[in-house]
PDB file of C-alpha atoms in Angstrom:
ATOM      1  CA  UNK A   1      74.307 113.804 103.342  1.00 59.00           C
ATOM      2  CA  UNK A   2      76.158 110.655 101.747  1.00 67.00           C
ATOM      3  CA  UNK A   3      79.930 111.525 101.830  1.00 85.00           C
ATOM      4  CA  UNK A   4      82.025 112.098 104.568  1.00 90.00           C
ATOM      5  CA  UNK A   5      83.201 115.948 105.286  1.00 93.00           C
ATOM      6  CA  UNK A   6      86.004 117.743 107.104  1.00 94.00           C
ATOM      7  CA  UNK A   7      86.263 120.798 108.846  1.00 95.00           C
ATOM      8  CA  UNK A   8      88.544 122.601 110.455  1.00 96.00           C
ATOM      9  CA  UNK A   9      87.463 123.856 114.354  1.00 96.00           C
ATOM     10  CA  UNK A  10      89.306 126.157 117.120  1.00 96.00           C
ATOM     11  CA  UNK A  11      88.647 125.505 120.496  1.00 95.00           C
ATOM     12  CA  UNK A  12      89.384 125.331 124.332  1.00 92.00           C
ATOM     13  CA  UNK A  13      90.710 128.277 126.266  1.00 88.00           C
ATOM     14  CA  UNK A  14      90.911 131.670 124.119  1.00 89.00           C
ATOM     15  CA  UNK A  15      90.069 129.325 121.199  1.00 92.00           C
ATOM     16  CA  UNK A  16      93.841 128.517 121.214  1.00 93.00           C
ATOM     17  CA  UNK A  17      93.602 124.749 120.016  1.00 95.00           C
ATOM     18  CA  UNK A  18      93.132 123.681 116.386  1.00 96.00           C
ATOM     19  CA  UNK A  19      92.071 120.457 114.878  1.00 96.00           C
ATOM     20  CA  UNK A  20      89.838 119.117 111.930  1.00 97.00           C
ATOM     21  CA  UNK A  21      86.739 117.083 112.402  1.00 97.00           C
ATOM     22  CA  UNK A  22      85.918 114.386 110.011  1.00 96.00           C
ATOM     23  CA  UNK A  23      82.325 113.610 109.971  1.00 94.00           C
ATOM     24  CA  UNK A  24      81.149 110.228 108.333  1.00 92.00           C
ATOM     25  CA  UNK A  25      77.400 110.163 106.625  1.00 85.00           C
ATOM     26  CA  UNK A  26      75.107 110.843 108.992  1.00 71.00           C
ATOM     27  CA  UNK A  27      73.464 107.405 108.459  1.00 62.00           C
ATOM     28  CA  UNK A  28      76.183 105.488 109.759  1.00 61.00           C
ATOM     29  CA  UNK A  29      77.535 107.627 112.623  1.00 64.00           C
ATOM     30  CA  UNK A  30      78.533 105.832 115.384  1.00 72.00           C
ATOM     31  CA  UNK A  31      78.071 106.684 119.029  1.00 87.00           C
ATOM     32  CA  UNK A  32      81.748 107.130 119.928  1.00 95.00           C
ATOM     33  CA  UNK A  33      84.162 109.787 118.827  1.00 96.00           C
ATOM     34  CA  UNK A  34      87.626 109.256 117.928  1.00 97.00           C
ATOM     35  CA  UNK A  35      90.970 111.552 119.162  1.00 98.00           C
ATOM     36  CA  UNK A  36      94.140 111.831 117.549  1.00 97.00           C
ATOM     37  CA  UNK A  37      96.779 113.892 118.549  1.00 95.00           C
ATOM     38  CA  UNK A  38     100.425 114.754 117.761  1.00 92.00           C
ATOM     39  CA  UNK A  39     103.401 112.087 118.153  1.00 89.00           C
ATOM     40  CA  UNK A  40     105.952 114.201 119.709  1.00 84.00           C
ATOM     41  CA  UNK A  41     106.068 117.439 118.348  1.00 83.00           C
ATOM     42  CA  UNK A  42     105.084 116.333 114.947  1.00 87.00           C
ATOM     43  CA  UNK A  43     101.809 118.021 113.206  1.00 90.00           C
ATOM     44  CA  UNK A  44      98.559 116.703 113.802  1.00 92.00           C
ATOM     45  CA  UNK A  45      98.498 114.890 110.501  1.00 92.00           C
ATOM     46  CA  UNK A  46     101.106 112.388 111.869  1.00 93.00           C
ATOM     47  CA  UNK A  47     104.109 110.939 110.346  1.00 93.00           C
ATOM     48  CA  UNK A  48     103.212 110.335 106.440  1.00 94.00           C
ATOM     49  CA  UNK A  49      99.873 111.477 107.065  1.00 95.00           C
ATOM     50  CA  UNK A  50      99.013 108.321 108.681  1.00 96.00           C
ATOM     51  CA  UNK A  51      95.794 110.331 111.061  1.00 97.00           C
ATOM     52  CA  UNK A  52      94.702 111.725 107.956  1.00 97.00           C
ATOM     53  CA  UNK A  53      94.140 108.199 106.291  1.00 97.00           C
ATOM     54  CA  UNK A  54      93.142 106.808 109.395  1.00 97.00           C
ATOM     55  CA  UNK A  55      90.309 109.443 109.988  1.00 97.00           C
ATOM     56  CA  UNK A  56      88.962 108.493 106.587  1.00 96.00           C
ATOM     57  CA  UNK A  57      89.316 104.999 106.829  1.00 96.00           C
ATOM     58  CA  UNK A  58      87.379 105.298 110.350  1.00 96.00           C
ATOM     59  CA  UNK A  59      84.772 107.870 108.385  1.00 95.00           C
ATOM     60  CA  UNK A  60      83.839 105.036 105.949  1.00 93.00           C
ATOM     61  CA  UNK A  61      82.904 102.937 109.036  1.00 93.00           C
ATOM     62  CA  UNK A  62      80.513 105.504 110.640  1.00 92.00           C
ATOM     63  CA  UNK A  63      82.945 106.742 113.333  1.00 95.00           C
ATOM     64  CA  UNK A  64      83.452 110.636 113.456  1.00 95.00           C
ATOM     65  CA  UNK A  65      87.260 111.624 114.823  1.00 97.00           C
ATOM     66  CA  UNK A  66      88.993 114.679 115.688  1.00 97.00           C
ATOM     67  CA  UNK A  67      92.571 115.162 115.006  1.00 97.00           C
ATOM     68  CA  UNK A  68      93.811 117.960 116.641  1.00 97.00           C
ATOM     69  CA  UNK A  69      97.327 119.972 118.015  1.00 96.00           C
ATOM     70  CA  UNK A  70      98.174 119.905 121.646  1.00 94.00           C
ATOM     71  CA  UNK A  71      99.147 123.244 122.712  1.00 92.00           C
ATOM     72  CA  UNK A  72     102.341 124.670 121.744  1.00 90.00           C
ATOM     73  CA  UNK A  73     102.858 122.468 118.691  1.00 91.00           C
ATOM     74  CA  UNK A  74     101.186 122.535 115.251  1.00 90.00           C
ATOM     75  CA  UNK A  75      98.701 125.225 114.486  1.00 91.00           C
ATOM     76  CA  UNK A  76      97.806 125.539 118.350  1.00 92.00           C
ATOM     77  CA  UNK A  77      98.727 128.209 120.879  1.00 90.00           C
ATOM     78  CA  UNK A  78      99.951 127.750 124.090  1.00 81.00           C
ATOM     79  CA  UNK A  79      96.492 127.418 126.218  1.00 71.00           C
ATOM     80  CA  UNK A  80      98.139 126.543 130.000  1.00 70.00           C
ATOM     81  CA  UNK A  81     101.273 127.497 129.490  1.00 67.00           C
ATOM     82  CA  UNK A  82     102.018 127.005 133.663  1.00 68.00           C
ATOM     83  CA  UNK A  83     101.093 123.438 133.686  1.00 73.00           C
ATOM     84  CA  UNK A  84     103.761 120.508 133.016  1.00 82.00           C
ATOM     85  CA  UNK A  85     103.587 118.522 129.743  1.00 84.00           C
ATOM     86  CA  UNK A  86     100.785 116.009 130.874  1.00 87.00           C
ATOM     87  CA  UNK A  87      98.471 118.383 132.577  1.00 90.00           C
ATOM     88  CA  UNK A  88      98.397 120.639 129.651  1.00 91.00           C
ATOM     89  CA  UNK A  89      97.972 117.632 127.291  1.00 93.00           C
ATOM     90  CA  UNK A  90      94.909 116.002 129.288  1.00 95.00           C
ATOM     91  CA  UNK A  91      93.372 119.976 129.608  1.00 94.00           C
ATOM     92  CA  UNK A  92      93.528 120.187 126.034  1.00 95.00           C
ATOM     93  CA  UNK A  93      91.939 116.268 125.044  1.00 97.00           C
ATOM     94  CA  UNK A  94      89.353 117.209 127.454  1.00 97.00           C
ATOM     95  CA  UNK A  95      88.620 120.144 125.558  1.00 96.00           C
ATOM     96  CA  UNK A  96      88.236 118.370 122.147  1.00 97.00           C
ATOM     97  CA  UNK A  97      85.620 115.913 123.852  1.00 97.00           C
ATOM     98  CA  UNK A  98      83.987 119.252 125.183  1.00 97.00           C
ATOM     99  CA  UNK A  99      83.669 120.575 121.651  1.00 96.00           C
ATOM    100  CA  UNK A 100      82.328 117.076 120.014  1.00 96.00           C
ATOM    101  CA  UNK A 101      79.818 117.081 122.719  1.00 95.00           C
ATOM    102  CA  UNK A 102      78.741 120.330 122.067  1.00 95.00           C
ATOM    103  CA  UNK A 103      78.895 119.769 118.160  1.00 93.00           C
ATOM    104  CA  UNK A 104      77.452 116.682 117.862  1.00 93.00           C
ATOM    105  CA  UNK A 105      76.735 115.180 121.426  1.00 93.00           C
ATOM    106  CA  UNK A 106      79.185 112.039 121.236  1.00 94.00           C
ATOM    107  CA  UNK A 107      79.838 111.651 124.746  1.00 94.00           C
ATOM    108  CA  UNK A 108      81.936 108.526 124.613  1.00 96.00           C
ATOM    109  CA  UNK A 109      85.764 108.641 123.377  1.00 97.00           C
ATOM    110  CA  UNK A 110      88.379 106.317 122.161  1.00 98.00           C
ATOM    111  CA  UNK A 111      91.919 108.114 122.067  1.00 98.00           C
ATOM    112  CA  UNK A 112      94.320 107.149 119.300  1.00 98.00           C
ATOM    113  CA  UNK A 113      98.180 107.653 120.686  1.00 96.00           C
ATOM    114  CA  UNK A 114     101.438 107.334 118.876  1.00 95.00           C
ATOM    115  CA  UNK A 115     104.588 107.713 120.934  1.00 94.00           C
ATOM    116  CA  UNK A 116     104.212 109.818 123.219  1.00 90.00           C
ATOM    117  CA  UNK A 117     100.790 110.180 122.545  1.00 94.00           C
ATOM    118  CA  UNK A 118     100.079 107.400 124.276  1.00 96.00           C
ATOM    119  CA  UNK A 119     100.999 108.348 127.682  1.00 94.00           C
ATOM    120  CA  UNK A 120      98.616 111.456 127.061  1.00 95.00           C
ATOM    121  CA  UNK A 121      95.985 109.015 126.220  1.00 97.00           C
ATOM    122  CA  UNK A 122      96.436 107.215 129.261  1.00 97.00           C
ATOM    123  CA  UNK A 123      96.412 110.042 131.684  1.00 96.00           C
ATOM    124  CA  UNK A 124      93.293 111.577 129.964  1.00 97.00           C
ATOM    125  CA  UNK A 125      91.735 108.088 130.299  1.00 98.00           C
ATOM    126  CA  UNK A 126      92.652 108.165 134.217  1.00 97.00           C
ATOM    127  CA  UNK A 127      90.867 111.762 134.385  1.00 97.00           C
ATOM    128  CA  UNK A 128      88.129 111.625 132.209  1.00 97.00           C
ATOM    129  CA  UNK A 129      85.328 108.761 132.463  1.00 97.00           C
ATOM    130  CA  UNK A 130      84.236 109.641 128.811  1.00 97.00           C
ATOM    131  CA  UNK A 131      87.178 107.751 127.376  1.00 97.00           C
ATOM    132  CA  UNK A 132      86.221 104.240 126.754  1.00 97.00           C
ATOM    133  CA  UNK A 133      89.387 102.954 124.862  1.00 97.00           C
ATOM    134  CA  UNK A 134      92.589 103.761 124.068  1.00 97.00           C
ATOM    135  CA  UNK A 135      95.259 102.572 121.434  1.00 98.00           C
ATOM    136  CA  UNK A 136      98.937 102.910 121.566  1.00 97.00           C
ATOM    137  CA  UNK A 137     101.286 102.932 119.222  1.00 97.00           C
ATOM    138  CA  UNK A 138     104.867 102.331 120.343  1.00 95.00           C
ATOM    139  CA  UNK A 139     103.920 103.493 123.617  1.00 94.00           C
ATOM    140  CA  UNK A 140     105.330 102.638 127.100  1.00 93.00           C
ATOM    141  CA  UNK A 141     107.823 100.059 127.097  1.00 93.00           C
ATOM    142  CA  UNK A 142     109.384  97.974 129.648  1.00 93.00           C
ATOM    143  CA  UNK A 143     111.387  95.216 128.468  1.00 92.00           C
ATOM    144  CA  UNK A 144     112.774  92.539 131.037  1.00 90.00           C
ATOM    145  CA  UNK A 145     116.502  91.971 131.082  1.00 91.00           C
ATOM    146  CA  UNK A 146     115.942  88.612 128.785  1.00 89.00           C
ATOM    147  CA  UNK A 147     114.489  90.996 125.999  1.00 88.00           C
ATOM    148  CA  UNK A 148     116.913  93.599 126.391  1.00 89.00           C
ATOM    149  CA  UNK A 149     119.861  90.717 126.315  1.00 90.00           C
ATOM    150  CA  UNK A 150     117.847  89.452 123.122  1.00 86.00           C
ATOM    151  CA  UNK A 151     118.029  92.980 121.338  1.00 84.00           C
ATOM    152  CA  UNK A 152     121.264  94.155 121.947  1.00 85.00           C
ATOM    153  CA  UNK A 153     122.979  91.259 120.929  1.00 87.00           C
ATOM    154  CA  UNK A 154     121.077  91.296 117.343  1.00 81.00           C
ATOM    155  CA  UNK A 155     122.100  95.079 116.986  1.00 78.00           C
ATOM    156  CA  UNK A 156     125.816  94.114 117.793  1.00 80.00           C
ATOM    157  CA  UNK A 157     125.845  91.149 115.108  1.00 82.00           C
ATOM    158  CA  UNK A 158     123.834  93.509 112.496  1.00 78.00           C
ATOM    159  CA  UNK A 159     125.212  96.941 113.252  1.00 75.00           C
ATOM    160  CA  UNK A 160     128.277  97.092 111.375  1.00 77.00           C
ATOM    161  CA  UNK A 161     126.811  96.063 108.064  1.00 77.00           C
ATOM    162  CA  UNK A 162     124.090  98.634 108.426  1.00 76.00           C
ATOM    163  CA  UNK A 163     124.845 101.719 105.343  1.00 77.00           C
ATOM    164  CA  UNK A 164     124.200 104.183 108.507  1.00 77.00           C
ATOM    165  CA  UNK A 165     126.784 102.552 111.118  1.00 79.00           C
ATOM    166  CA  UNK A 166     129.661 104.958 109.939  1.00 82.00           C
ATOM    167  CA  UNK A 167     127.707 107.982 110.578  1.00 84.00           C
ATOM    168  CA  UNK A 168     126.535 107.245 113.553  1.00 79.00           C
ATOM    169  CA  UNK A 169     129.480 105.832 115.042  1.00 82.00           C
ATOM    170  CA  UNK A 170     130.965 109.345 114.009  1.00 86.00           C
ATOM    171  CA  UNK A 171     127.875 111.256 115.892  1.00 85.00           C
ATOM    172  CA  UNK A 172     127.930 109.151 118.552  1.00 82.00           C
ATOM    173  CA  UNK A 173     131.764 109.758 119.058  1.00 85.00           C
ATOM    174  CA  UNK A 174     130.960 113.354 118.727  1.00 86.00           C
ATOM    175  CA  UNK A 175     128.415 113.356 121.414  1.00 82.00           C
ATOM    176  CA  UNK A 176     130.429 111.710 124.172  1.00 82.00           C
ATOM    177  CA  UNK A 177     133.629 114.172 123.262  1.00 83.00           C
ATOM    178  CA  UNK A 178     131.246 117.152 124.111  1.00 76.00           C
ATOM    179  CA  UNK A 179     129.592 115.385 127.139  1.00 69.00           C
ATOM    180  CA  UNK A 180     130.047 117.541 130.078  1.00 60.00           C
ATOM    181  CA  UNK A 181     130.911 120.853 127.983  1.00 59.00           C
ATOM    182  CA  UNK A 182     127.240 121.424 126.987  1.00 53.00           C
ATOM    183  CA  UNK A 183     125.073 124.067 128.830  1.00 52.00           C
ATOM    184  CA  UNK A 184     121.799 122.973 130.413  1.00 52.00           C
ATOM    185  CA  UNK A 185     118.814 121.175 128.405  1.00 49.00           C
ATOM    186  CA  UNK A 186     116.370 123.584 126.734  1.00 45.00           C
ATOM    187  CA  UNK A 187     112.890 123.304 128.070  1.00 44.00           C
ATOM    188  CA  UNK A 188     109.941 121.471 126.650  1.00 44.00           C
ATOM    189  CA  UNK A 189     108.948 118.717 125.511  1.00 44.00           C
ATOM    190  CA  UNK A 190     111.672 116.538 125.727  1.00 44.00           C
ATOM    191  CA  UNK A 191     113.300 117.384 129.064  1.00 46.00           C
ATOM    192  CA  UNK A 192     110.467 116.598 131.392  1.00 54.00           C
ATOM    193  CA  UNK A 193     111.861 113.592 132.358  1.00 64.00           C
ATOM    194  CA  UNK A 194     111.290 110.580 135.403  1.00 75.00           C
ATOM    195  CA  UNK A 195     113.213 107.809 136.613  1.00 83.00           C
ATOM    196  CA  UNK A 196     112.575 104.478 134.721  1.00 85.00           C
ATOM    197  CA  UNK A 197     111.112 103.032 138.044  1.00 89.00           C
ATOM    198  CA  UNK A 198     109.009 105.598 138.522  1.00 91.00           C
ATOM    199  CA  UNK A 199     107.731 105.693 134.818  1.00 91.00           C
ATOM    200  CA  UNK A 200     107.332 101.683 135.459  1.00 93.00           C
ATOM    201  CA  UNK A 201     104.919 102.190 138.186  1.00 94.00           C
ATOM    202  CA  UNK A 202     102.858 104.892 136.913  1.00 95.00           C
ATOM    203  CA  UNK A 203     102.081 102.871 133.911  1.00 96.00           C
ATOM    204  CA  UNK A 204     101.165  99.737 135.910  1.00 96.00           C
ATOM    205  CA  UNK A 205      98.759 101.972 138.787  1.00 97.00           C
ATOM    206  CA  UNK A 206      97.397 103.494 135.656  1.00 97.00           C
ATOM    207  CA  UNK A 207      96.722 100.293 133.283  1.00 97.00           C
ATOM    208  CA  UNK A 208      95.222  98.556 136.134  1.00 97.00           C
ATOM    209  CA  UNK A 209      92.955 101.321 136.959  1.00 97.00           C
ATOM    210  CA  UNK A 210      91.794 101.664 133.280  1.00 97.00           C
ATOM    211  CA  UNK A 211      91.115  97.805 133.478  1.00 97.00           C
ATOM    212  CA  UNK A 212      89.269  97.980 136.577  1.00 96.00           C
ATOM    213  CA  UNK A 213      87.145 100.816 135.049  1.00 96.00           C
ATOM    214  CA  UNK A 214      87.002  98.402 131.877  1.00 95.00           C
ATOM    215  CA  UNK A 215      88.611 100.733 129.565  1.00 97.00           C
ATOM    216  CA  UNK A 216      89.184  99.252 126.320  1.00 97.00           C
ATOM    217  CA  UNK A 217      92.929  98.928 126.033  1.00 97.00           C
ATOM    218  CA  UNK A 218      95.270  98.035 122.492  1.00 98.00           C
ATOM    219  CA  UNK A 219      99.063  97.849 122.493  1.00 97.00           C
ATOM    220  CA  UNK A 220     100.678  97.865 118.874  1.00 97.00           C
ATOM    221  CA  UNK A 221     104.162  97.836 118.734  1.00 96.00           C
ATOM    222  CA  UNK A 222     106.847  98.092 115.686  1.00 95.00           C
ATOM    223  CA  UNK A 223     109.759  96.617 114.713  1.00 92.00           C
ATOM    224  CA  UNK A 224     111.939  99.574 115.415  1.00 89.00           C
ATOM    225  CA  UNK A 225     111.623  99.201 119.003  1.00 84.00           C
ATOM    226  CA  UNK A 226     112.663  95.333 118.317  1.00 85.00           C
ATOM    227  CA  UNK A 227     113.048  93.044 115.423  1.00 85.00           C
ATOM    228  CA  UNK A 228     111.041  90.102 117.341  1.00 87.00           C
ATOM    229  CA  UNK A 229     108.852  89.615 120.017  1.00 91.00           C
ATOM    230  CA  UNK A 230     108.710  86.427 122.153  1.00 88.00           C
ATOM    231  CA  UNK A 231     105.908  86.901 124.686  1.00 88.00           C
ATOM    232  CA  UNK A 232     104.591  90.296 124.910  1.00 92.00           C
ATOM    233  CA  UNK A 233     108.298  91.339 125.453  1.00 93.00           C
ATOM    234  CA  UNK A 234     107.112  94.863 125.955  1.00 94.00           C
ATOM    235  CA  UNK A 235     105.351  94.542 129.045  1.00 95.00           C
ATOM    236  CA  UNK A 236     108.220  92.855 130.844  1.00 93.00           C
ATOM    237  CA  UNK A 237     107.715  91.831 134.412  1.00 91.00           C
ATOM    238  CA  UNK A 238     104.333  93.843 133.766  1.00 95.00           C
ATOM    239  CA  UNK A 239     103.153  90.194 132.109  1.00 93.00           C
ATOM    240  CA  UNK A 240     101.327  88.803 135.467  1.00 93.00           C
ATOM    241  CA  UNK A 241      99.307  92.261 135.928  1.00 96.00           C
ATOM    242  CA  UNK A 242      95.835  92.152 135.756  1.00 94.00           C
ATOM    243  CA  UNK A 243      95.651  94.731 133.130  1.00 96.00           C
ATOM    244  CA  UNK A 244      96.930  92.260 130.539  1.00 95.00           C
ATOM    245  CA  UNK A 245      94.044  90.174 130.641  1.00 92.00           C
ATOM    246  CA  UNK A 246      92.368  93.279 128.726  1.00 91.00           C
ATOM    247  CA  UNK A 247      95.060  94.520 126.832  1.00 96.00           C
ATOM    248  CA  UNK A 248      94.637  93.622 123.042  1.00 96.00           C
ATOM    249  CA  UNK A 249      98.490  93.266 122.289  1.00 97.00           C
ATOM    250  CA  UNK A 250      99.917  93.104 118.477  1.00 97.00           C
ATOM    251  CA  UNK A 251     103.594  92.897 117.214  1.00 96.00           C
ATOM    252  CA  UNK A 252     104.236  93.971 113.810  1.00 95.00           C
ATOM    253  CA  UNK A 253     107.951  93.139 112.746  1.00 94.00           C
ATOM    254  CA  UNK A 254     107.079  94.535 109.236  1.00 93.00           C
ATOM    255  CA  UNK A 255     105.651  97.996 110.788  1.00 94.00           C
ATOM    256  CA  UNK A 256     108.568 100.738 111.475  1.00 92.00           C
ATOM    257  CA  UNK A 257     107.812 103.474 113.976  1.00 94.00           C
ATOM    258  CA  UNK A 258     107.264 106.509 111.592  1.00 93.00           C
ATOM    259  CA  UNK A 259     105.085 104.304 109.095  1.00 94.00           C
ATOM    260  CA  UNK A 260     107.238 105.004 106.179  1.00 94.00           C
ATOM    261  CA  UNK A 261     106.388 102.114 103.968  1.00 95.00           C
ATOM    262  CA  UNK A 262     102.956 101.307 102.468  1.00 95.00           C
ATOM    263  CA  UNK A 263     103.099  98.213 103.666  1.00 96.00           C
ATOM    264  CA  UNK A 264     103.627  99.629 107.531  1.00 95.00           C
ATOM    265  CA  UNK A 265     100.516 101.963 106.895  1.00 96.00           C
ATOM    266  CA  UNK A 266      98.209  98.898 105.672  1.00 96.00           C
ATOM    267  CA  UNK A 267      99.406  97.331 109.111  1.00 97.00           C
ATOM    268  CA  UNK A 268      98.778 100.486 110.857  1.00 97.00           C
ATOM    269  CA  UNK A 269      95.329 101.137 109.561  1.00 97.00           C
ATOM    270  CA  UNK A 270      94.304  97.524 109.760  1.00 97.00           C
ATOM    271  CA  UNK A 271      95.089  97.240 113.200  1.00 97.00           C
ATOM    272  CA  UNK A 272      94.117 100.301 114.742  1.00 97.00           C
ATOM    273  CA  UNK A 273      91.152 101.181 112.152  1.00 97.00           C
ATOM    274  CA  UNK A 274      89.924  97.406 113.033  1.00 97.00           C
ATOM    275  CA  UNK A 275      90.270  97.805 116.701  1.00 97.00           C
ATOM    276  CA  UNK A 276      88.721 101.476 117.048  1.00 97.00           C
ATOM    277  CA  UNK A 277      85.902 100.052 114.940  1.00 95.00           C
ATOM    278  CA  UNK A 278      85.324  97.388 117.006  1.00 94.00           C
ATOM    279  CA  UNK A 279      85.182  99.091 120.045  1.00 94.00           C
ATOM    280  CA  UNK A 280      82.964 102.041 118.821  1.00 92.00           C
ATOM    281  CA  UNK A 281      80.191  99.463 117.332  1.00 86.00           C
ATOM    282  CA  UNK A 282      80.386  97.751 120.919  1.00 81.00           C
ATOM    283  CA  UNK A 283      80.604 100.374 123.168  1.00 69.00           C
ATOM    284  CA  UNK A 284      77.627  99.750 125.180  1.00 57.00           C
ATOM    285  CA  UNK A 285      78.833  96.225 125.356  1.00 45.00           C
ATOM    286  CA  UNK A 286      82.844  97.029 126.211  1.00 41.00           C
ATOM    287  CA  UNK A 287      82.000  97.370 129.816  1.00 44.00           C
ATOM    288  CA  UNK A 288      82.182  93.536 130.175  1.00 39.00           C
ATOM    289  CA  UNK A 289      84.173  91.947 133.164  1.00 43.00           C
ATOM    290  CA  UNK A 290      87.600  90.890 132.043  1.00 41.00           C
ATOM    291  CA  UNK A 291      88.809  87.412 131.157  1.00 42.00           C
ATOM    292  CA  UNK A 292      90.206  85.097 133.484  1.00 42.00           C
ATOM    293  CA  UNK A 293      93.196  84.828 131.079  1.00 46.00           C
ATOM    294  CA  UNK A 294      95.719  86.619 129.149  1.00 50.00           C
ATOM    295  CA  UNK A 295      94.468  87.217 125.609  1.00 52.00           C
ATOM    296  CA  UNK A 296      96.821  86.008 122.957  1.00 53.00           C
ATOM    297  CA  UNK A 297      98.822  88.250 120.950  1.00 52.00           C
ATOM    298  CA  UNK A 298      96.806  89.089 118.087  1.00 54.00           C
ATOM    299  CA  UNK A 299      97.707  88.550 113.913  1.00 51.00           C
ATOM    300  CA  UNK A 300      97.148  91.585 111.803  1.00 56.00           C
ATOM    301  CA  UNK A 301      94.833  91.243 108.778  1.00 50.00           C
ATOM    302  CA  UNK A 302      95.593  93.838 106.313  1.00 48.00           C
ATOM    303  CA  UNK A 303      91.935  94.310 104.700  1.00 42.00           C
ATOM    304  CA  UNK A 304      92.535  97.727 104.133  1.00 43.00           C
ATOM    305  CA  UNK A 305      92.397  99.119 100.489  1.00 41.00           C
ATOM    306  CA  UNK A 306      95.755 100.077  98.997  1.00 40.00           C
ATOM    307  CA  UNK A 307      94.036 103.434  98.366  1.00 43.00           C
ATOM    308  CA  UNK A 308      93.343 104.002 102.217  1.00 45.00           C
ATOM    309  CA  UNK A 309      97.372 104.094 102.318  1.00 47.00           C
ATOM    310  CA  UNK A 310      97.627 106.455  99.407  1.00 45.00           C
ATOM    311  CA  UNK A 311      94.671 108.996 100.353  1.00 43.00           C
ATOM    312  CA  UNK A 312      94.288 108.676  96.398  1.00 39.00           C
ATOM    313  CA  UNK A 313      90.407 108.940  96.588  1.00 37.00           C
ATOM    314  CA  UNK A 314      89.963 112.293  98.867  1.00 35.00           C
ATOM    315  CA  UNK A 315      87.038 114.375  97.899  1.00 35.00           C
ATOM    316  CA  UNK A 316      88.343 116.831 100.172  1.00 37.00           C
ATOM    317  CA  UNK A 317      90.964 118.764 101.257  1.00 38.00           C
ATOM    318  CA  UNK A 318      93.853 116.741 103.060  1.00 38.00           C
ATOM    319  CA  UNK A 319      94.735 118.488 106.483  1.00 41.00           C
TER     320      UNK A 319
END
């Protein structure tokens, strides 16, 4: 087999989960598989089909991947209706690992999580030692007071000149007018909230535990959350935590949250694709002792060809 292939799969309890396995040429197959999941309630293909494009980039590097819909999202049914969202996501991702173990005898995995998917990746890595790396795009962010003030000031200065400002202002006033008159929030993906302090405490503990286990960690932030990043601003007061010594932290101001532009897609694929490839190829050596000082933020090199962001060279149906 000289070309990558793609196959739809159903798995998990009652075969309720749906995904797409992308296989590289066997002669290049790496021993680590990659899992990609939903960004919020979006379909498994990701915004602008970025998960499809990433799967093809990884296949060219010899890496097998599975992009999947979590239970109740996209084409997947709800397999664990009684559990909370995080428990359901962890169970679904573990079922995906079981599938690739059965199909291809893959025993180690990297999870690529975008936005809310980053939290699911962290929770799954905590629960399952088969996870050797997680990549988080616009995941948990805890800017300190300085960073928040800078962001607020920049937005206040530029917002009146943005073409969408008038419409957003009208909608904001409408929401404020309705405050207190609405009913209860609908149950589902966006209503399982915790306090900010609880989120920070969970994230700090989780990341330190993963670092102690020597799981490879990657954090990529776009310019949508903030237009500047002076010193790992999204980590805030967590900069001094021991897990930071093992994190590859990247900030891409030209990349937006939903990878709308060709340039943004190139940056995303270069960053995430390059990091995942490095982890997959060095998997036996990933479990090394952490460095003694925090690694500097890494520049992103866009070595991904334009075709990788357009899918123009696909020989198989896109999913």
